[in-house]
Amino acid sequence: MDNTEKIKFVIDDKVCYAEPGQTILEAAKSNGVYIPSLCYIEGVKPPGSCRICNVRVNNRNLIACTTPVAEGMIIDNDIPELNELRKAIVEMLFVSGNHFCPGCEKSGNCELQALAYRFQMMVPRFPYEFPEKGVNATSKYIFHDRNRCIMCKRCIGKVMKDEKHVFAYNSRGGEHLHVVMDEELASQLTEEEATEAMDICPVGAILKKERGYYSPIGHRKYDKESIGSDIEKK
Ligand code: FES
């Protein structure tokens, strides 16, 4: 398909082309434009839960990971108002969980931490909640710390064992809503599957047991490059 058959749109003053059916997030990525995201993960219907990917189209804020791109759209993405909004969301996520980066095995590979660096978060403007939601260490290879969970649902959509979901929301709603691990299914995960589950989690809520400092601090993914810079280099 050449560009004349594609959807033409503009994002941050850059003229771009998209395949029909692509969301704004996907289309931006394939044109080398990074839209910050957290709950989105390739291969799963986006839950649209984190709101980090907010963009502005015709003066309306829209969620880039769920909104299909359309012909003639003029999209603002990397503008101070949106980056300030994203920074506030990151701060809220930090205070609502126990994100003690220096002691977390996910440090340097954590997308929440990387976004905080990207938006130059110093001290969150909101009070810390220090939740006590409990941990689950019953699985052979998985350590599940609910106090670090940001409720992005990536694990719910993507961590499977024999086509069954290993993680799910508990049945209680409201402020008691949290992600629970099916202990029986989690205990059947292989070491590789447990490592994949750890990688699917954008923070340190799902950790692979016996994986401590496998890569020195300072040599991890976001220690070297800011999150999104791989897309911007395309
Ligand atoms: Fe779009 Fe989370 S990445 S709402």
Short mmCIF file of C-alpha atoms and ligand atoms in Angstrom, two decimals:
data_model
loop_
_atom_site.label_atom_id
_atom_site.label_comp_id
_atom_site.label_asym_id
_atom_site.label_seq_id
_atom_site.Cartn_x
_atom_site.Cartn_y
_atom_site.Cartn_z
CA MET A 1 0.00 0.00 0.00
CA ASP A 2 1.54 3.34 -1.03
CA ASN A 3 0.96 6.61 0.84
CA THR A 4 -1.93 7.70 -1.44
CA GLU A 5 -4.01 4.79 -0.13
CA LYS A 6 -3.08 5.40 3.51
CA ILE A 7 -4.65 7.59 6.17
CA LYS A 8 -2.91 10.95 6.32
CA PHE A 9 -2.68 12.70 9.67
CA VAL A 10 -0.43 15.18 11.46
CA ILE A 11 1.06 14.71 14.90
CA ASP A 12 3.24 17.35 16.55
CA ASP A 13 3.47 19.10 13.15
CA LYS A 14 4.81 15.97 11.44
CA VAL A 15 2.89 14.64 8.46
CA CYS A 16 2.31 10.90 8.93
CA TYR A 17 0.60 7.99 7.23
CA ALA A 18 -1.29 5.10 8.81
CA GLU A 19 -2.79 1.79 7.82
CA PRO A 20 -6.59 1.60 8.17
CA GLY A 21 -7.52 0.22 11.60
CA GLN A 22 -4.45 1.49 13.41
CA THR A 23 -4.96 3.36 16.64
CA ILE A 24 -3.35 6.77 17.14
CA LEU A 25 -0.74 5.12 19.40
CA GLU A 26 0.17 2.44 16.84
CA ALA A 27 0.18 4.87 13.93
CA ALA A 28 2.37 7.34 15.81
CA LYS A 29 4.81 4.59 16.70
CA SER A 30 5.11 3.39 13.12
CA ASN A 31 5.92 7.00 12.13
CA GLY A 32 8.64 7.38 14.74
CA VAL A 33 6.57 9.45 17.18
CA TYR A 34 6.54 8.33 20.79
CA ILE A 35 3.31 8.67 22.74
CA PRO A 36 3.94 7.72 26.38
CA SER A 37 1.93 4.67 27.49
CA LEU A 38 1.80 2.27 30.40
CA CYS A 39 -1.17 -0.10 30.28
CA TYR A 40 -0.86 -0.74 26.54
CA ILE A 41 0.98 -3.88 25.49
CA GLU A 42 1.14 -5.28 21.98
CA GLY A 43 -1.15 -8.21 21.26
CA VAL A 44 -3.85 -7.43 23.83
CA LYS A 45 -6.95 -5.25 23.45
CA PRO A 46 -5.91 -2.00 25.20
CA PRO A 47 -7.74 -1.55 28.50
CA GLY A 48 -7.36 2.25 28.35
CA SER A 49 -6.87 2.30 32.09
CA CYS A 50 -3.78 4.44 32.77
CA ARG A 51 -4.63 7.56 30.68
CA ILE A 52 -0.92 8.32 30.16
CA CYS A 53 -1.43 8.24 26.39
CA ASN A 54 -3.77 11.24 26.44
CA VAL A 55 -3.42 13.29 23.24
CA ARG A 56 -5.34 16.32 22.01
CA VAL A 57 -7.39 16.18 18.81
CA ASN A 58 -9.44 19.22 17.83
CA ASN A 59 -9.17 20.55 21.38
CA ARG A 60 -10.48 17.31 22.86
CA ASN A 61 -8.40 14.97 24.97
CA LEU A 62 -8.53 11.41 23.65
CA ILE A 63 -6.88 8.14 24.65
CA ALA A 64 -4.39 7.29 21.89
CA CYS A 65 -4.28 3.54 22.56
CA THR A 66 -8.01 3.02 21.97
CA THR A 67 -8.88 5.73 19.40
CA PRO A 68 -8.53 4.80 15.72
CA VAL A 69 -6.58 7.30 13.68
CA ALA A 70 -8.69 9.10 11.07
CA GLU A 71 -8.00 10.99 7.85
CA GLY A 72 -6.99 14.61 8.44
CA MET A 73 -6.56 14.36 12.22
CA ILE A 74 -4.33 17.07 13.68
CA ILE A 75 -2.90 15.66 16.89
CA ASP A 76 -0.99 17.36 19.70
CA ASN A 77 1.13 14.99 21.75
CA ASP A 78 4.42 16.38 22.99
CA ILE A 79 3.10 19.65 24.41
CA PRO A 80 3.61 21.08 27.92
CA GLU A 81 -0.06 20.74 29.02
CA LEU A 82 -0.20 17.04 28.15
CA ASN A 83 3.22 16.26 29.58
CA GLU A 84 2.21 18.00 32.81
CA LEU A 85 -0.96 15.88 32.94
CA ARG A 86 1.08 12.72 32.32
CA LYS A 87 3.54 13.73 35.02
CA ALA A 88 0.66 14.18 37.49
CA ILE A 89 -0.64 10.69 36.65
CA VAL A 90 2.85 9.23 37.18
CA GLU A 91 3.08 11.00 40.54
CA MET A 92 -0.32 9.63 41.57
CA LEU A 93 0.77 6.12 40.66
CA PHE A 94 3.95 6.54 42.68
CA VAL A 95 2.19 7.65 45.86
CA SER A 96 -0.54 5.02 45.61
CA GLY A 97 1.95 2.13 45.66
CA ASN A 98 5.15 1.19 47.44
CA HIS A 99 7.66 2.05 44.74
CA PHE A 100 10.97 2.01 46.55
CA CYS A 101 13.14 2.07 43.43
CA PRO A 102 16.61 1.59 44.96
CA GLY A 103 15.54 -1.74 46.50
CA CYS A 104 13.47 -3.04 43.61
CA GLU A 105 14.79 -5.61 41.17
CA LYS A 106 12.86 -3.89 38.37
CA SER A 107 14.78 -0.63 38.78
CA GLY A 108 16.23 0.40 35.42
CA ASN A 109 13.71 -1.77 33.58
CA CYS A 110 10.61 -0.23 35.20
CA GLU A 111 8.40 1.77 32.85
CA LEU A 112 6.87 3.83 35.65
CA GLN A 113 10.31 4.84 36.90
CA ALA A 114 11.41 5.56 33.33
CA LEU A 115 8.40 7.81 32.75
CA ALA A 116 9.14 9.64 36.00
CA TYR A 117 12.64 10.34 34.68
CA ARG A 118 11.28 11.39 31.29
CA PHE A 119 8.87 13.87 32.89
CA GLN A 120 11.51 14.96 35.40
CA MET A 121 9.50 14.04 38.46
CA MET A 122 11.28 15.04 41.65
CA VAL A 123 9.01 14.71 44.69
CA PRO A 124 5.36 13.77 44.11
CA ARG A 125 2.96 16.61 44.97
CA PHE A 126 0.51 14.14 46.56
CA PRO A 127 0.77 12.40 49.95
CA TYR A 128 2.09 8.83 50.01
CA GLU A 129 -0.48 6.15 50.82
CA PHE A 130 1.90 3.32 51.80
CA PRO A 131 -0.67 0.61 51.01
CA GLU A 132 -0.72 -2.77 52.71
CA LYS A 133 -2.28 -4.98 50.09
CA GLY A 134 -0.15 -8.01 50.75
CA VAL A 135 2.19 -10.22 48.76
CA ASN A 136 1.81 -13.73 47.39
CA ALA A 137 4.95 -15.87 47.33
CA THR A 138 3.26 -19.28 46.98
CA SER A 139 4.35 -19.86 43.39
CA LYS A 140 7.67 -21.55 42.74
CA TYR A 141 9.00 -18.87 40.43
CA ILE A 142 6.75 -15.81 40.91
CA PHE A 143 6.71 -13.27 43.69
CA HIS A 144 3.57 -11.12 43.45
CA ASP A 145 3.69 -7.82 45.35
CA ARG A 146 0.27 -6.15 45.13
CA ASN A 147 1.62 -3.01 46.83
CA ARG A 148 3.43 -2.12 43.63
CA CYS A 149 0.59 -2.95 41.26
CA ILE A 150 -0.63 -0.01 39.15
CA MET A 151 -3.74 -1.90 37.94
CA CYS A 152 -2.74 -1.65 34.30
CA LYS A 153 -4.21 -5.11 33.51
CA ARG A 154 -1.28 -6.12 31.31
CA CYS A 155 -0.77 -9.31 33.32
CA ILE A 156 -4.49 -10.08 33.20
CA GLY A 157 -4.53 -9.94 29.41
CA LYS A 158 -1.18 -11.50 28.65
CA VAL A 159 0.03 -13.97 31.30
CA MET A 160 -1.58 -17.31 30.38
CA LYS A 161 -1.06 -20.94 31.31
CA ASP A 162 -2.77 -23.52 29.08
CA GLU A 163 -5.01 -20.74 27.72
CA LYS A 164 -6.15 -19.79 31.21
CA HIS A 165 -5.56 -16.40 32.82
CA VAL A 166 -3.02 -16.55 35.66
CA PHE A 167 -4.00 -13.10 36.97
CA ALA A 168 -7.44 -11.55 37.42
CA TYR A 169 -9.24 -8.87 39.35
CA ASN A 170 -10.61 -10.01 42.67
CA SER A 171 -14.38 -10.03 42.90
CA ARG A 172 -14.67 -7.05 45.26
CA GLY A 173 -14.97 -3.70 43.53
CA GLY A 174 -14.33 -0.08 44.50
CA GLU A 175 -11.30 0.72 46.59
CA HIS A 176 -10.86 -2.97 47.42
CA LEU A 177 -10.33 -3.92 43.78
CA HIS A 178 -6.95 -5.51 43.20
CA VAL A 179 -5.21 -8.07 41.02
CA VAL A 180 -4.95 -11.60 42.36
CA MET A 181 -2.82 -14.50 41.19
CA ASP A 182 -4.26 -17.98 40.62
CA GLU A 183 -1.89 -19.94 42.85
CA GLU A 184 -2.44 -23.27 41.11
CA LEU A 185 -1.82 -21.90 37.61
CA ALA A 186 1.09 -19.73 38.79
CA SER A 187 2.76 -22.78 40.33
CA GLN A 188 2.68 -24.49 36.90
CA LEU A 189 4.60 -21.69 35.16
CA THR A 190 8.05 -22.60 33.90
CA GLU A 191 11.04 -20.41 34.72
CA GLU A 192 10.87 -18.87 31.23
CA GLU A 193 7.16 -18.13 31.56
CA ALA A 194 7.74 -16.53 34.96
CA THR A 195 10.47 -14.34 33.46
CA GLU A 196 8.08 -13.35 30.64
CA ALA A 197 5.43 -12.45 33.25
CA MET A 198 7.98 -10.24 35.00
CA ASP A 199 8.73 -8.50 31.70
CA ILE A 200 5.02 -8.00 30.95
CA CYS A 201 4.54 -6.14 34.25
CA PRO A 202 5.61 -2.51 33.68
CA VAL A 203 6.59 -2.12 37.35
CA GLY A 204 7.93 -4.47 40.02
CA ALA A 205 4.64 -6.11 41.04
CA ILE A 206 5.52 -9.42 39.35
CA LEU A 207 9.04 -10.57 40.01
CA LYS A 208 10.79 -13.75 39.00
CA LYS A 209 12.13 -15.43 42.09
CA GLU A 210 15.89 -15.96 42.36
CA ARG A 211 16.49 -13.18 39.83
CA GLY A 212 18.44 -10.66 41.82
CA TYR A 213 20.74 -8.13 40.21
CA TYR A 214 21.22 -10.29 37.09
CA SER A 215 22.30 -7.08 35.41
CA PRO A 216 24.13 -4.37 37.37
CA ILE A 217 22.33 -1.11 38.11
CA GLY A 218 23.46 1.40 35.52
CA HIS A 219 23.44 -1.17 32.71
CA ARG A 220 19.72 -1.76 32.40
CA LYS A 221 17.37 -0.73 29.60
CA TYR A 222 16.30 2.71 30.84
CA ASP A 223 19.59 3.43 32.60
CA LYS A 224 21.08 3.90 29.17
CA GLU A 225 18.28 5.48 27.16
CA SER A 226 15.15 7.41 28.00
CA ILE A 227 11.87 5.52 27.52
CA GLY A 228 10.54 6.11 24.02
CA SER A 229 13.89 7.03 22.51
CA ASP A 230 13.95 3.76 20.53
CA ILE A 231 10.76 4.83 18.76
CA GLU A 232 11.95 8.40 18.21
CA LYS A 233 15.13 7.13 16.52
CA LYS A 234 13.18 5.26 13.84
FE1 FES B 1 -3.49 4.28 26.75
FE2 FES B 1 -2.90 3.38 29.18
S1 FES B 1 -1.64 3.38 27.40
S2 FES B 1 -4.70 4.39 28.54
#
